[in-house]
């Protein structure tokens, strides 16, 4: 059973909350937010439509991404990085490098997490161009023994092999960011500071992976959903609020909108997608392997994610949060304006089987509704 959510007339009655939200999101007025979220009109029953409302087109510059195929994982990813050696060294300069891995799979399911050899490829590449300690970071979400996550999945040896340190982001200081709650009120959530600090250079390193709420996990989602605080022992779970639903529910539209809103504050400086062995079906925790043997890298996270989606055979209009980012000009998603170096990627497309809940996930295109998590 689903219920259409009505937006009350008191939407902006909390003036302090409203002003803080608009200030942090860089929106000059309530009308600007309403337009950006696709909310129009002023009748009693307001709904959020599928796209973003904008009278002024926003365009992003052309971009370049690197593609590589074949070989073993470590060598495959290294080749994808090679075209950006000088540019990446200049971009990093003296900033602190953070490799944001994706390590939220359940204990004992290494297929669902960033492979340690993918991290080794990145560290191999950085060693001659970066002399400082590299931070390998994740905000683990295991409810039981989260402190053992890095050991379970084989990351600890990296600290001895390289000038690197593993950091649990949930132990870091936090700042506030704004998202929307189930009534479309601004809601503050705590975000780990290392992923907000512009003195840090954040590299997103994750697999091609299908998802149970937003179709696919790619480079942007790896960073954005790694930023909300979660400390199970203290009953803190800001990540859950990203879904925007009531207790026991989730909203396909609000999770996509909230990822988009957060992308204005939290996004990777450089993105790498490891498609050596992708994940299809019921990802992110219970998917099946895909022997794909490809990799994509680049500075523009949206271009990297666009090519990743193409290689996975995922229709671009399925992925709401990335379409919102494209409409807002946060990156380049037009394939005709993305230069791909490293080979003909079109011969390496594999059609990944999507999650069993794909039909409900695509309701982000419809009016704002909520449904049971298991529906």
Coordinates of C-alpha atoms in Angstrom, one line a residue:
X1 CA 0.0 0.0 0.0
X2 CA 1.3 3.5 -0.9
X3 CA 0.3 6.9 0.2
X4 CA 0.9 10.2 -1.7
X5 CA 2.6 12.6 0.7
X6 CA 0.9 16.1 1.0
X7 CA 3.2 19.0 1.6
X8 CA 1.7 21.2 4.3
X9 CA 1.3 25.0 4.0
X10 CA 3.8 25.4 6.8
X11 CA 6.6 24.1 4.6
X12 CA 8.8 27.1 5.4
X13 CA 7.5 28.0 8.8
X14 CA 10.7 27.1 10.5
X15 CA 12.6 30.2 9.5
X16 CA 16.0 29.4 11.1
X17 CA 15.9 26.0 9.5
X18 CA 14.9 27.4 6.1
X19 CA 17.6 30.1 6.1
X20 CA 20.4 27.6 7.1
X21 CA 19.3 25.2 4.4
X22 CA 19.2 27.7 1.6
X23 CA 22.5 29.2 2.7
X24 CA 24.3 25.8 2.7
X25 CA 22.7 24.7 -0.6
X26 CA 23.5 28.0 -2.3
X27 CA 19.9 28.8 -3.1
X28 CA 18.8 32.4 -2.8
X29 CA 15.2 31.9 -2.0
X30 CA 12.5 29.4 -1.1
X31 CA 11.3 29.7 -4.7
X32 CA 14.7 28.7 -5.9
X33 CA 14.6 25.5 -3.8
X34 CA 11.0 24.7 -4.9
X35 CA 12.1 25.1 -8.5
X36 CA 15.2 23.0 -8.1
X37 CA 13.2 20.2 -6.4
X38 CA 10.6 20.2 -9.1
X39 CA 7.8 21.4 -6.8
X40 CA 5.4 23.8 -8.6
X41 CA 2.2 25.7 -7.8
X42 CA 0.8 26.6 -4.5
X43 CA -2.4 24.5 -4.1
X44 CA -3.2 22.4 -1.0
X45 CA -1.9 19.2 -2.5
X46 CA 1.7 19.5 -3.7
X47 CA 3.7 16.7 -5.2
X48 CA 7.3 16.3 -6.4
X49 CA 7.5 15.5 -10.1
X50 CA 10.0 13.4 -11.9
X51 CA 12.6 15.9 -13.2
X52 CA 14.0 19.2 -12.1
X53 CA 12.2 22.4 -13.0
X54 CA 14.6 25.0 -14.6
X55 CA 14.1 27.8 -17.1
X56 CA 17.8 28.3 -17.6
X57 CA 19.8 25.4 -19.0
X58 CA 22.9 24.5 -17.1
X59 CA 25.8 23.0 -19.0
X60 CA 29.1 21.5 -17.9
X61 CA 32.4 21.6 -19.8
X62 CA 33.5 18.7 -22.0
X63 CA 35.5 16.0 -20.2
X64 CA 37.9 13.2 -20.7
X65 CA 37.7 9.7 -19.2
X66 CA 40.0 6.8 -19.5
X67 CA 38.9 3.2 -20.3
X68 CA 40.9 0.0 -20.1
X69 CA 40.0 -3.6 -20.7
X70 CA 41.6 -7.0 -20.2
X71 CA 44.4 -8.3 -17.9
X72 CA 44.5 -8.7 -14.1
X73 CA 42.7 -6.3 -11.8
X74 CA 45.8 -4.4 -10.5
X75 CA 47.3 -3.9 -13.9
X76 CA 43.9 -3.1 -15.5
X77 CA 43.2 -0.2 -13.1
X78 CA 46.8 1.1 -13.3
X79 CA 46.4 1.4 -17.1
X80 CA 43.1 3.4 -16.6
X81 CA 45.0 5.8 -14.3
X82 CA 48.1 6.3 -16.5
X83 CA 46.7 9.0 -18.9
X84 CA 46.1 11.3 -16.0
X85 CA 49.5 11.0 -14.3
X86 CA 50.8 14.6 -14.7
X87 CA 47.3 16.2 -14.3
X88 CA 46.6 14.2 -11.2
X89 CA 49.9 15.0 -9.6
X90 CA 49.2 18.8 -10.2
X91 CA 45.7 18.5 -8.9
X92 CA 46.7 16.8 -5.7
X93 CA 49.6 19.1 -5.0
X94 CA 50.0 19.3 -1.2
X95 CA 46.5 18.2 -0.3
X96 CA 45.8 15.1 1.8
X97 CA 44.8 12.2 -0.4
X98 CA 41.9 10.1 0.8
X99 CA 41.0 6.9 -1.1
X100 CA 37.3 6.3 -0.3
X101 CA 36.7 2.6 -0.7
X102 CA 33.3 0.9 -0.7
X103 CA 33.3 -1.6 2.1
X104 CA 29.7 -1.8 3.3
X105 CA 28.9 -5.4 2.2
X106 CA 28.0 -7.9 4.8
X107 CA 30.8 -9.9 6.6
X108 CA 32.1 -12.7 4.5
X109 CA 30.9 -11.2 1.1
X110 CA 34.1 -9.8 -0.5
X111 CA 32.4 -9.6 -3.9
X112 CA 30.4 -6.6 -2.5
X113 CA 33.4 -4.4 -1.5
X114 CA 36.4 -2.6 -3.1
X115 CA 39.0 -5.3 -3.7
X116 CA 42.3 -4.8 -1.9
X117 CA 44.2 -5.2 -5.2
X118 CA 42.2 -2.3 -6.6
X119 CA 43.5 -0.2 -3.7
X120 CA 47.0 -1.5 -4.4
X121 CA 46.7 -0.3 -8.0
X122 CA 45.9 3.2 -6.8
X123 CA 48.7 3.2 -4.3
X124 CA 51.2 1.9 -6.9
X125 CA 50.2 4.8 -9.1
X126 CA 50.4 7.4 -6.3
X127 CA 53.8 6.3 -4.9
X128 CA 56.0 8.1 -7.4
X129 CA 53.9 11.3 -7.5
X130 CA 52.9 11.7 -3.9
X131 CA 55.2 11.4 -0.9
X132 CA 52.8 11.9 2.0
X133 CA 50.8 9.3 3.8
X134 CA 47.7 8.2 2.0
X135 CA 44.5 7.7 3.9
X136 CA 42.3 4.7 3.0
X137 CA 38.9 5.5 4.4
X138 CA 35.4 4.1 4.9
X139 CA 32.4 4.7 7.2
X140 CA 31.6 1.0 7.9
X141 CA 28.0 0.1 8.5
X142 CA 28.2 -3.3 10.1
X143 CA 26.0 -3.4 13.1
X144 CA 28.1 -6.1 14.7
X145 CA 31.9 -5.7 15.2
X146 CA 32.4 -2.8 12.7
X147 CA 35.9 -2.4 14.0
X148 CA 36.8 -5.8 12.4
X149 CA 35.5 -4.9 8.9
X150 CA 38.9 -3.8 7.6
X151 CA 40.5 -7.0 8.8
X152 CA 37.8 -9.2 7.4
X153 CA 38.2 -7.9 3.9
X154 CA 42.0 -7.8 3.8
X155 CA 42.8 -4.1 3.9
X156 CA 45.2 -4.1 7.0
X157 CA 48.3 -5.4 5.1
X158 CA 48.1 -2.3 2.9
X159 CA 49.4 -0.2 5.9
X160 CA 52.6 -2.3 6.0
X161 CA 53.1 -2.4 2.2
X162 CA 52.6 1.3 1.6
X163 CA 52.8 4.7 3.3
X164 CA 49.1 4.4 4.0
X165 CA 46.8 4.4 7.0
X166 CA 43.2 3.0 7.3
X167 CA 40.7 5.3 8.9
X168 CA 37.2 4.6 10.2
X169 CA 35.3 7.8 9.1
X170 CA 32.6 7.3 11.7
X171 CA 35.3 8.2 14.3
X172 CA 36.0 11.5 12.6
X173 CA 34.6 14.9 13.5
X174 CA 31.3 15.9 11.8
X175 CA 29.6 18.9 10.3
X176 CA 26.0 19.4 9.3
X177 CA 24.5 19.2 5.9
X178 CA 20.9 19.5 4.7
X179 CA 18.6 17.0 3.1
X180 CA 14.8 16.6 2.9
X181 CA 12.7 14.6 5.3
X182 CA 9.4 12.7 4.6
X183 CA 7.4 16.0 4.8
X184 CA 9.9 17.8 2.6
X185 CA 11.2 19.8 5.5
X186 CA 14.9 20.6 5.6
X187 CA 16.6 18.1 7.9
X188 CA 20.1 18.4 9.3
X189 CA 22.3 15.3 9.3
X190 CA 25.8 14.9 10.5
X191 CA 28.4 14.4 7.8
X192 CA 32.0 13.2 8.4
X193 CA 34.3 16.2 8.1
X194 CA 37.1 14.6 6.0
X195 CA 34.8 14.2 3.0
X196 CA 33.8 17.9 3.3
X197 CA 37.2 19.4 3.8
X198 CA 38.5 20.9 0.6
X199 CA 42.1 20.5 1.8
X200 CA 41.6 16.8 1.3
X201 CA 41.7 15.3 -2.2
X202 CA 39.0 12.6 -2.3
X203 CA 39.4 9.6 -4.7
X204 CA 36.4 7.4 -5.1
X205 CA 37.3 3.7 -5.8
X206 CA 34.5 1.3 -6.1
X207 CA 33.1 -1.6 -8.2
X208 CA 30.4 -1.6 -10.9
X209 CA 27.5 -2.7 -8.7
X210 CA 23.7 -2.8 -8.9
X211 CA 21.7 -1.5 -6.1
X212 CA 18.4 -2.0 -4.2
X213 CA 17.3 1.6 -4.1
X214 CA 18.9 3.7 -6.8
X215 CA 19.6 1.1 -9.6
X216 CA 23.4 1.4 -9.5
X217 CA 26.3 2.2 -7.1
X218 CA 28.9 4.1 -8.9
X219 CA 31.6 6.7 -8.0
X220 CA 29.4 9.5 -6.7
X221 CA 27.2 7.4 -4.5
X222 CA 30.3 5.7 -3.0
X223 CA 31.3 9.1 -1.5
X224 CA 27.9 10.7 -0.8
X225 CA 26.5 7.7 1.1
X226 CA 29.9 7.2 2.9
X227 CA 29.6 10.6 4.4
X228 CA 26.5 10.4 6.8
X229 CA 27.5 9.3 10.3
X230 CA 26.5 5.8 11.5
X231 CA 27.5 4.5 15.0
X232 CA 25.3 1.5 15.8
X233 CA 26.5 1.2 19.4
X234 CA 25.2 4.8 20.0
X235 CA 22.0 4.2 17.9
X236 CA 23.2 6.9 15.4
X237 CA 22.2 6.3 11.8
X238 CA 22.2 9.4 9.6
X239 CA 22.5 7.2 6.5
X240 CA 19.0 5.9 7.0
X241 CA 17.6 9.5 6.9
X242 CA 18.9 9.8 3.3
X243 CA 16.0 7.6 2.2
X244 CA 13.5 10.2 3.5
X245 CA 10.8 7.7 4.4
X246 CA 8.7 7.2 7.5
X247 CA 9.7 4.3 9.9
X248 CA 9.6 1.1 7.9
X249 CA 9.3 2.9 4.5
X250 CA 11.6 4.3 1.8
X251 CA 11.0 6.8 -0.9
X252 CA 12.6 6.2 -4.3
X253 CA 12.2 9.9 -5.1
X254 CA 13.6 11.2 -1.9
X255 CA 16.7 9.1 -1.9
X256 CA 17.5 10.3 -5.4
X257 CA 16.8 13.9 -4.4
X258 CA 18.9 13.7 -1.3
X259 CA 21.8 12.2 -3.1
X260 CA 21.6 15.1 -5.6
X261 CA 21.4 17.7 -2.8
X262 CA 24.4 16.2 -1.0
X263 CA 26.4 16.1 -4.2
X264 CA 26.6 19.9 -4.0
X265 CA 28.7 19.5 -0.9
X266 CA 30.2 16.0 -1.1
X267 CA 31.6 14.5 -4.3
X268 CA 34.9 12.9 -5.5
X269 CA 37.8 14.9 -6.9
X270 CA 38.8 11.9 -8.9
X271 CA 36.8 8.7 -9.7
X272 CA 37.7 5.2 -10.5
X273 CA 35.3 2.4 -11.3
X274 CA 36.6 -1.2 -11.0
X275 CA 34.7 -3.4 -13.4
X276 CA 37.2 -6.3 -13.3
X277 CA 34.5 -8.3 -11.5
X278 CA 31.2 -6.4 -11.3
X279 CA 28.1 -7.1 -9.3
X280 CA 24.7 -7.7 -10.9
X281 CA 21.3 -8.7 -9.5
X282 CA 20.5 -8.1 -5.9
X283 CA 23.3 -5.7 -5.0
X284 CA 24.7 -4.1 -3.0
X285 CA 24.9 -6.9 -0.5
X286 CA 23.6 -10.0 -2.2
X287 CA 24.5 -9.7 -5.9
X288 CA 26.2 -12.1 -8.3
X289 CA 29.6 -11.7 -10.0
X290 CA 30.1 -10.5 -13.6
X291 CA 33.4 -11.3 -15.2
X292 CA 33.7 -8.0 -17.0
X293 CA 37.4 -7.0 -16.9
X294 CA 37.0 -3.2 -17.6
X295 CA 37.9 -0.1 -15.7
X296 CA 37.0 3.6 -16.0
X297 CA 38.7 6.7 -14.5
X298 CA 38.5 10.5 -14.7
X299 CA 38.2 13.8 -12.9
X300 CA 34.5 14.3 -13.8
X301 CA 32.6 11.9 -11.6
X302 CA 29.5 12.2 -13.7
X303 CA 31.3 11.4 -16.9
X304 CA 32.9 8.4 -15.2
X305 CA 29.5 7.2 -13.9
X306 CA 27.9 7.8 -17.3
X307 CA 30.4 5.5 -19.0
X308 CA 30.1 3.0 -16.2
X309 CA 26.3 2.8 -16.6
X310 CA 26.7 2.4 -20.4
X311 CA 29.2 -0.5 -19.8
X312 CA 26.8 -2.1 -17.4
X313 CA 24.0 -1.8 -20.0
X314 CA 21.9 0.3 -17.6
X315 CA 19.6 2.8 -19.3
X316 CA 20.8 6.2 -18.4
X317 CA 17.3 7.5 -17.6
X318 CA 17.0 4.8 -14.9
X319 CA 19.4 6.5 -12.5
X320 CA 17.6 9.4 -10.9
X321 CA 20.3 11.1 -8.8
X322 CA 22.8 11.2 -11.7
X323 CA 20.2 12.6 -14.0
X324 CA 19.5 15.4 -11.5
X325 CA 23.2 16.1 -11.2
X326 CA 23.5 16.3 -15.0
X327 CA 20.5 18.7 -15.2
X328 CA 22.2 20.9 -12.6
X329 CA 25.5 21.0 -14.5
X330 CA 27.5 19.2 -11.7
X331 CA 29.3 17.3 -14.4
X332 CA 29.2 16.2 -18.0
X333 CA 26.8 13.3 -18.9
X334 CA 26.5 13.9 -22.6
X335 CA 28.4 11.0 -24.3
X336 CA 29.0 13.2 -27.4
X337 CA 31.0 15.6 -25.1
X338 CA 32.9 13.0 -23.3
X339 CA 36.3 12.0 -24.8
X340 CA 37.1 8.4 -24.0
X341 CA 40.8 7.5 -24.3
X342 CA 42.3 4.0 -24.1
X343 CA 40.2 2.0 -26.6
X344 CA 36.8 1.2 -28.0
X345 CA 34.6 0.8 -25.0
X346 CA 31.5 0.0 -27.0
X347 CA 32.7 -3.6 -27.6
X348 CA 32.8 -4.3 -23.9
X349 CA 29.2 -3.6 -22.9
X350 CA 27.7 -6.2 -20.6
X351 CA 24.0 -6.0 -19.7
X352 CA 23.9 -6.4 -16.0
X353 CA 20.8 -8.0 -14.4
X354 CA 19.2 -5.4 -12.2
X355 CA 17.8 -5.8 -8.7
X356 CA 14.5 -7.6 -8.2
X357 CA 13.0 -4.4 -7.0
X358 CA 13.8 -2.4 -10.1
X359 CA 10.2 -1.5 -10.9
X360 CA 9.7 0.2 -7.5
X361 CA 13.0 1.9 -7.8
X362 CA 12.0 3.6 -11.0
X363 CA 9.1 5.3 -9.2
X364 CA 11.5 8.1 -8.6
X365 CA 10.2 9.3 -12.0
X366 CA 6.6 9.5 -10.6
X367 CA 5.0 11.6 -8.0
X368 CA 6.4 11.4 -4.5
X369 CA 5.2 8.3 -2.8
X370 CA 6.3 5.9 -0.1
X371 CA 6.3 2.2 0.0
X372 CA 7.2 -0.5 2.4
X373 CA 10.9 -1.4 2.3
X374 CA 10.2 -4.9 1.3
X375 CA 7.7 -4.1 -1.5

